[in-house]
PDB file of N, CA and C in Angstrom:
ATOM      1  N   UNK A1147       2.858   0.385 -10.797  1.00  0.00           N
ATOM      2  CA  UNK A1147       2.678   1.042  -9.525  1.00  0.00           C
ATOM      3  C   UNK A1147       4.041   1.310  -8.907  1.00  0.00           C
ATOM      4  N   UNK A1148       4.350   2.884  -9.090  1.00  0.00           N
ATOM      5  CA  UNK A1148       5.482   2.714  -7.653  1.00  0.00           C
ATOM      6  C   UNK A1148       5.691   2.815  -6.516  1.00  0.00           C
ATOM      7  N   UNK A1149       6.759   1.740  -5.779  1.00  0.00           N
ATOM      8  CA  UNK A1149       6.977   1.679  -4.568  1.00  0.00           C
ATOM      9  C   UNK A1149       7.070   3.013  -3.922  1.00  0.00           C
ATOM     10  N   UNK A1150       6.341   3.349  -2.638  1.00  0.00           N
ATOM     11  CA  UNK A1150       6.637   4.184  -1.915  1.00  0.00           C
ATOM     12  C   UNK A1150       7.360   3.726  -0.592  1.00  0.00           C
ATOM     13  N   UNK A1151       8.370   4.865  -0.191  1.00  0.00           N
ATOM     14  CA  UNK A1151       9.475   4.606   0.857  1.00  0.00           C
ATOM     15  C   UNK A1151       8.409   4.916   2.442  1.00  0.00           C
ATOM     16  N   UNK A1152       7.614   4.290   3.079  1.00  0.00           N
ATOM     17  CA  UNK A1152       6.954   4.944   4.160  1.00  0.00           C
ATOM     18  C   UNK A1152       7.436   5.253   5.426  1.00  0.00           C
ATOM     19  N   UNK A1153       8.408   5.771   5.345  1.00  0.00           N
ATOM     20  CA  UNK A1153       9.253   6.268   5.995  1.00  0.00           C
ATOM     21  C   UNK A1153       9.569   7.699   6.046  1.00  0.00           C
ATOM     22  N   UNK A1154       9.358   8.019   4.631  1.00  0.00           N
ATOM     23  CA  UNK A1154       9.152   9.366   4.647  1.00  0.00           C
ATOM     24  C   UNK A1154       7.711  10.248   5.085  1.00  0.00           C
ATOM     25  N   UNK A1155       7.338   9.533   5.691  1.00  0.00           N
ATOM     26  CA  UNK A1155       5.841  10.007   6.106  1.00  0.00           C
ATOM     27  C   UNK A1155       6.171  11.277   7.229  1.00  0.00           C
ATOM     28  N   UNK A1156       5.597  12.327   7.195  1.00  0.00           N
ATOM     29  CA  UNK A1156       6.310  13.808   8.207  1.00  0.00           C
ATOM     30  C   UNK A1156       5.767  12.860   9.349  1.00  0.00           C
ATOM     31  N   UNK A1157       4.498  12.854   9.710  1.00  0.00           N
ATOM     32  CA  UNK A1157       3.305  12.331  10.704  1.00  0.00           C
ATOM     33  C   UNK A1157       4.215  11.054  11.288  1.00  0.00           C
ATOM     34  N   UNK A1158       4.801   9.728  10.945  1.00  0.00           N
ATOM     35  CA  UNK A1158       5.422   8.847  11.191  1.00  0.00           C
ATOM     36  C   UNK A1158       3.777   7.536  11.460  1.00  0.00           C
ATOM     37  N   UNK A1159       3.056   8.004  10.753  1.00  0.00           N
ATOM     38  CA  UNK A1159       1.949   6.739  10.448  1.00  0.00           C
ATOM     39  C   UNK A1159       2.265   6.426   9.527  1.00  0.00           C
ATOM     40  N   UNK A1160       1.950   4.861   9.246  1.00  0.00           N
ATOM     41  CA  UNK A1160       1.815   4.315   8.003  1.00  0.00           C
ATOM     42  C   UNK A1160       0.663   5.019   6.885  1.00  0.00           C
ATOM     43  N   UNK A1161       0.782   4.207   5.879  1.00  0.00           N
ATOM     44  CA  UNK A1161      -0.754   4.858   4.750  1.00  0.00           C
ATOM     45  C   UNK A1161      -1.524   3.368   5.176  1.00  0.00           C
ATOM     46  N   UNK A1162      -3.085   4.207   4.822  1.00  0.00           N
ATOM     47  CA  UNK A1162      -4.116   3.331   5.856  1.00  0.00           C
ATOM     48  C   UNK A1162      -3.802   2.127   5.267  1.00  0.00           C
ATOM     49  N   UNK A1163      -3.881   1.876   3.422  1.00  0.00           N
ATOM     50  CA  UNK A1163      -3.835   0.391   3.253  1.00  0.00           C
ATOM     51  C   UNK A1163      -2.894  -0.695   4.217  1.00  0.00           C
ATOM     52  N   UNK A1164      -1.456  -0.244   4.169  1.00  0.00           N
ATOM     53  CA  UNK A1164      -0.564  -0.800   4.759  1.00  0.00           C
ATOM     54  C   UNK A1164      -1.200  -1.012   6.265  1.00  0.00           C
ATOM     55  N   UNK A1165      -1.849   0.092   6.978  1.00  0.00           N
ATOM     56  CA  UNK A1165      -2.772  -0.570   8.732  1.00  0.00           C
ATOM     57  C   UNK A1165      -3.301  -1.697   8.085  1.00  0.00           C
ATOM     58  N   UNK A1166      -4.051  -1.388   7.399  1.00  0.00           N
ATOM     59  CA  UNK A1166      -5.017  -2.687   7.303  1.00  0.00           C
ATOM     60  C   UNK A1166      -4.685  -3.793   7.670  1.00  0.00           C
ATOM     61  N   UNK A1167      -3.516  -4.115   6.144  1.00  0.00           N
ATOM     62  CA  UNK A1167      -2.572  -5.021   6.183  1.00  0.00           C
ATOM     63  C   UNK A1167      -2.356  -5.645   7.179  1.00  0.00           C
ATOM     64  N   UNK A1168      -1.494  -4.834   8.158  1.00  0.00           N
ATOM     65  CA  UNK A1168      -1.252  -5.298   9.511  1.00  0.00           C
ATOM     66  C   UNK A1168      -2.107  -5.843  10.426  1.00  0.00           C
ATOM     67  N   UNK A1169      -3.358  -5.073  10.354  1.00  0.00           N
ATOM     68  CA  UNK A1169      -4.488  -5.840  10.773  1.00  0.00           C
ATOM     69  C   UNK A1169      -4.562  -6.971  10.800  1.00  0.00           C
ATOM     70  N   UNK A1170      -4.857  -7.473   9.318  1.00  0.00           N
ATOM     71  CA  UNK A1170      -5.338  -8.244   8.672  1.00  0.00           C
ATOM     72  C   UNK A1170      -4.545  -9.397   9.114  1.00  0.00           C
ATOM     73  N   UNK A1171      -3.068  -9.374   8.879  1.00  0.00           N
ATOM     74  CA  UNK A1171      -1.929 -10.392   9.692  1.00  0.00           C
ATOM     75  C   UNK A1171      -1.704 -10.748  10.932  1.00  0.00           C
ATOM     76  N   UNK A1172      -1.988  -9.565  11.795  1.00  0.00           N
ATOM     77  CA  UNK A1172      -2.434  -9.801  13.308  1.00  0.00           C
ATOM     78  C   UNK A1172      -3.315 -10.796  13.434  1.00  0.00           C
ATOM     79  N   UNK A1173      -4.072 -10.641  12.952  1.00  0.00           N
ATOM     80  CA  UNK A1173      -5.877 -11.587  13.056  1.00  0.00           C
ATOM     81  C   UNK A1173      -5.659 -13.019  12.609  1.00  0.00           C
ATOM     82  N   UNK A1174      -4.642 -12.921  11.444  1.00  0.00           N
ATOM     83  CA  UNK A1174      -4.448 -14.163  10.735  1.00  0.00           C
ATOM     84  C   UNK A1174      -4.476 -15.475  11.513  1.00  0.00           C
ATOM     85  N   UNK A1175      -3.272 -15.800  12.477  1.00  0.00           N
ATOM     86  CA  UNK A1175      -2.788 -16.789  13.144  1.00  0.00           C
ATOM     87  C   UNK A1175      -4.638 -17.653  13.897  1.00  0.00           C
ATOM     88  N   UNK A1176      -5.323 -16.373  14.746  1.00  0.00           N
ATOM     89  CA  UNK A1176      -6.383 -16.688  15.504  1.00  0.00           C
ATOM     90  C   UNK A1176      -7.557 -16.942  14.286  1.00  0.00           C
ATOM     91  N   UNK A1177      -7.452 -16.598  13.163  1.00  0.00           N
ATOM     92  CA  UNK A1177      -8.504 -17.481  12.184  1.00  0.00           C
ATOM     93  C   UNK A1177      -8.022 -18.312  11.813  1.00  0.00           C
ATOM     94  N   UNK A1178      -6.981 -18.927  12.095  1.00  0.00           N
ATOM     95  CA  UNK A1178      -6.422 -20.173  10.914  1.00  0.00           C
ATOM     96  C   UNK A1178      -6.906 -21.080  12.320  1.00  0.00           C
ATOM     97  N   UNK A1179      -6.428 -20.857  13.637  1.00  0.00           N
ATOM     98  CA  UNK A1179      -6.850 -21.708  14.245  1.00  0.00           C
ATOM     99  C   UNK A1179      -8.073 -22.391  14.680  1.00  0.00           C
ATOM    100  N   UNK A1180      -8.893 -21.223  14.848  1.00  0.00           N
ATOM    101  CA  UNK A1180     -10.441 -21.284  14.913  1.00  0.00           C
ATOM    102  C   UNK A1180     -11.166 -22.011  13.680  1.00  0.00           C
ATOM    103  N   UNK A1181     -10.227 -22.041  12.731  1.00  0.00           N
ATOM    104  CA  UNK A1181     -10.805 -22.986  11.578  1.00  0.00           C
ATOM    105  C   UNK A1181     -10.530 -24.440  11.832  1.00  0.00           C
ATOM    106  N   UNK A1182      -9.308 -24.572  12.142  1.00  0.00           N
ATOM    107  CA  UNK A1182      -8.691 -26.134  12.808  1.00  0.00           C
ATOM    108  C   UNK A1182      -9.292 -26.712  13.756  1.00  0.00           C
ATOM    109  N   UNK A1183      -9.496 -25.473  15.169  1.00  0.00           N
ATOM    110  CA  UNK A1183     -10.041 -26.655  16.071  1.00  0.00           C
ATOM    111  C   UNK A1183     -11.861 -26.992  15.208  1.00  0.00           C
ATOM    112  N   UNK A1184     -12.373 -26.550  14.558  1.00  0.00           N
ATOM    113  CA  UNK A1184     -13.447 -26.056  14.019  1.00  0.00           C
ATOM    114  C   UNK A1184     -13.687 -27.455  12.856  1.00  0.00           C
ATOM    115  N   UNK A1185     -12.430 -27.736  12.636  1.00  0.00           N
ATOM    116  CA  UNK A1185     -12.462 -28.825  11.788  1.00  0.00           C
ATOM    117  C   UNK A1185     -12.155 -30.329  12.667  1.00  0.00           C
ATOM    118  N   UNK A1186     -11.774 -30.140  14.124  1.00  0.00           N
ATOM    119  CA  UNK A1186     -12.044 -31.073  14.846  1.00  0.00           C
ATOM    120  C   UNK A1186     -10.013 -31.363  15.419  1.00  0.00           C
ATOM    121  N   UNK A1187      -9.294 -30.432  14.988  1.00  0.00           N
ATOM    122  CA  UNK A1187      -7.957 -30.164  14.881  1.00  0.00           C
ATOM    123  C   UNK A1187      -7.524 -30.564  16.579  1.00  0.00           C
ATOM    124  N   UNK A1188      -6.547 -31.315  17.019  1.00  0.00           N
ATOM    125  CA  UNK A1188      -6.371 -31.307  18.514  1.00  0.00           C
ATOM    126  C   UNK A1188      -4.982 -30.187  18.462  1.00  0.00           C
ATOM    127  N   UNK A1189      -5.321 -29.482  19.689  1.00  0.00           N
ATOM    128  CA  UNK A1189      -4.018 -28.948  19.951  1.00  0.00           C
ATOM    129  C   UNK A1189      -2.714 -29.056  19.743  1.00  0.00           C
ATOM    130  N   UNK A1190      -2.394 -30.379  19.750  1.00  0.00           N
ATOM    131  CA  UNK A1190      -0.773 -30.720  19.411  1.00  0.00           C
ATOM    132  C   UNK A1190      -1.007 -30.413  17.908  1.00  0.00           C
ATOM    133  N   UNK A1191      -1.864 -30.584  17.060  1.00  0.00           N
ATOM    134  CA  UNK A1191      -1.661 -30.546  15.678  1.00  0.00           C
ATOM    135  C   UNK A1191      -1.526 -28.866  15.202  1.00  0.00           C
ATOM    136  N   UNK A1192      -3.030 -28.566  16.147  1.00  0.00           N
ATOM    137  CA  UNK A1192      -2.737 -26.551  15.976  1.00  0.00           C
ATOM    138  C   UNK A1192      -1.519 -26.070  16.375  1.00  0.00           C
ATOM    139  N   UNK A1193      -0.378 -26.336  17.439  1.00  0.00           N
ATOM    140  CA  UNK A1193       0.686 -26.363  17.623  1.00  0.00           C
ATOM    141  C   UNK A1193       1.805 -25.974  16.801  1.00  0.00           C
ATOM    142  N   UNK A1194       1.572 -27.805  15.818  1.00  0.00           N
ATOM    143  CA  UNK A1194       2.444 -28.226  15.125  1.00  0.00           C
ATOM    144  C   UNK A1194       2.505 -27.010  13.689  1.00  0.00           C
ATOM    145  N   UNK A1195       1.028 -26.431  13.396  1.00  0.00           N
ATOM    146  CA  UNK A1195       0.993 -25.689  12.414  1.00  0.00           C
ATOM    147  C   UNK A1195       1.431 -24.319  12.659  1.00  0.00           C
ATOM    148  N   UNK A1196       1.282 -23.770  13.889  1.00  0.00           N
ATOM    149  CA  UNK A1196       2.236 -22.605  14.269  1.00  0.00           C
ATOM    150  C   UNK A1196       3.482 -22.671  14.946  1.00  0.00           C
ATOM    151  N   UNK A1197       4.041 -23.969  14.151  1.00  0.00           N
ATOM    152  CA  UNK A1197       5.643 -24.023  15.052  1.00  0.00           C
ATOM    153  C   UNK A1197       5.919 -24.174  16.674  1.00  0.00           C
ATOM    154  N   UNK A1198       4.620 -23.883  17.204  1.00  0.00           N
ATOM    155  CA  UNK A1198       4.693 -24.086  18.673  1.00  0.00           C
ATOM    156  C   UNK A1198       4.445 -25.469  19.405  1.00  0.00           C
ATOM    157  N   UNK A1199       4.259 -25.047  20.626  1.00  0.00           N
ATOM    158  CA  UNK A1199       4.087 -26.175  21.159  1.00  0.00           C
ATOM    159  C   UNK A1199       2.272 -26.154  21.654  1.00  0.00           C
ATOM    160  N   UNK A1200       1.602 -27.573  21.633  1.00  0.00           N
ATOM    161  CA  UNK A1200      -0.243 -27.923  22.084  1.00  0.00           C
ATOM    162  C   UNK A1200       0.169 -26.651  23.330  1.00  0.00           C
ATOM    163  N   UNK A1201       1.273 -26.723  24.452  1.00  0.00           N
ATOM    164  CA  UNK A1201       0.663 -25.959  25.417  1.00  0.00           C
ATOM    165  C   UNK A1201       0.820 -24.287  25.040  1.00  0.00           C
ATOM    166  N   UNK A1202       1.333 -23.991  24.565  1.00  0.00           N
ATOM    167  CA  UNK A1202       1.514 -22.410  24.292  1.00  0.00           C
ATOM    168  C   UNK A1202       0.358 -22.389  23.206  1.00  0.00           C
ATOM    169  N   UNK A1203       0.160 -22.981  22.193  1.00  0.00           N
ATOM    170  CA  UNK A1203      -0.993 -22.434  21.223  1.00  0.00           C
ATOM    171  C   UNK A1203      -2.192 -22.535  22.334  1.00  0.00           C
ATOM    172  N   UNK A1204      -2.301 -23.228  23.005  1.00  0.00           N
ATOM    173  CA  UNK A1204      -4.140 -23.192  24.003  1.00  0.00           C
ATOM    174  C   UNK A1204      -3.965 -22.242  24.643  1.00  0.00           C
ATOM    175  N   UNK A1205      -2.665 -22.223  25.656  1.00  0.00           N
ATOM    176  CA  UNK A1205      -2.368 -20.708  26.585  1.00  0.00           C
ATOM    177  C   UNK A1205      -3.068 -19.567  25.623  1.00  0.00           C
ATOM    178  N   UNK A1206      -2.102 -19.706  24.571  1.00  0.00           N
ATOM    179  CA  UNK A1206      -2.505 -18.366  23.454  1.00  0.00           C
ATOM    180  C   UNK A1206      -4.181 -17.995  22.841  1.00  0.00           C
ATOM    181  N   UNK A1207      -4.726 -18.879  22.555  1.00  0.00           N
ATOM    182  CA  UNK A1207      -5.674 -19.546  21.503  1.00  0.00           C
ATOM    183  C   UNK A1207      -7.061 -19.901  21.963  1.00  0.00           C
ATOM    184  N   UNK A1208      -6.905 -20.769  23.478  1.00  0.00           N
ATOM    185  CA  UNK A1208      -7.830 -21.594  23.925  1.00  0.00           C
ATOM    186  C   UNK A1208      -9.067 -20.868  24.615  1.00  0.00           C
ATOM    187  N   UNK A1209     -10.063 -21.791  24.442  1.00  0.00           N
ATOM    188  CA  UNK A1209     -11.076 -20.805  24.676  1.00  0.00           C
ATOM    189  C   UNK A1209     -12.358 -21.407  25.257  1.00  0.00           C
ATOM    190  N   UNK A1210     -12.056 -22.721  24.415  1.00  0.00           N
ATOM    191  CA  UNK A1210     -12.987 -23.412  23.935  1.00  0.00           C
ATOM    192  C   UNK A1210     -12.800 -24.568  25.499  1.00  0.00           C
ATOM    193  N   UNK A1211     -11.720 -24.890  25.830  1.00  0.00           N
ATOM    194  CA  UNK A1211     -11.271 -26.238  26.745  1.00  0.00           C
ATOM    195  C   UNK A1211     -11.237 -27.187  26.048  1.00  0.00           C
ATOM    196  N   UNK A1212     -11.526 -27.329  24.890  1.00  0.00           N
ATOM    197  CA  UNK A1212     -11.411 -28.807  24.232  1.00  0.00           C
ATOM    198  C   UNK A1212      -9.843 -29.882  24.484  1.00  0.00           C
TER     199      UNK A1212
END
């Protein structure tokens, strides 16, 4: 398969697979967590797994009040 430069796009959109993609990575962070607290995960630990801190992942994340 060869690499395409998407940059050369006239329009300046990506090709749809590559949206997806992005999608798909956007979304990522908020399913990994929803699986954690889901598995009984406390905040400082969901935190610890996105490099942050218990209070910024709940700011970000929280939903639930747990």
């Amino acid at each position: 398969m060869q690499a395409r430069d998407v940059t050369d796009d006239a329009d300046g959109y990506l090709p749809d697979d590559l949206l997806v993609l992005r999608e798909l990575l956007e979304r990522l962070p908020a399913a990994v967590v929803g699986e954690l607290r889901a598995q009984g995960a406390s905040w400082a630990e969901v935190g610890a797994v996105l490099r942050t801190s218990k209070q910024a992942a709940h700011e970000r994340y929280g939903r639930d009040g747990r």
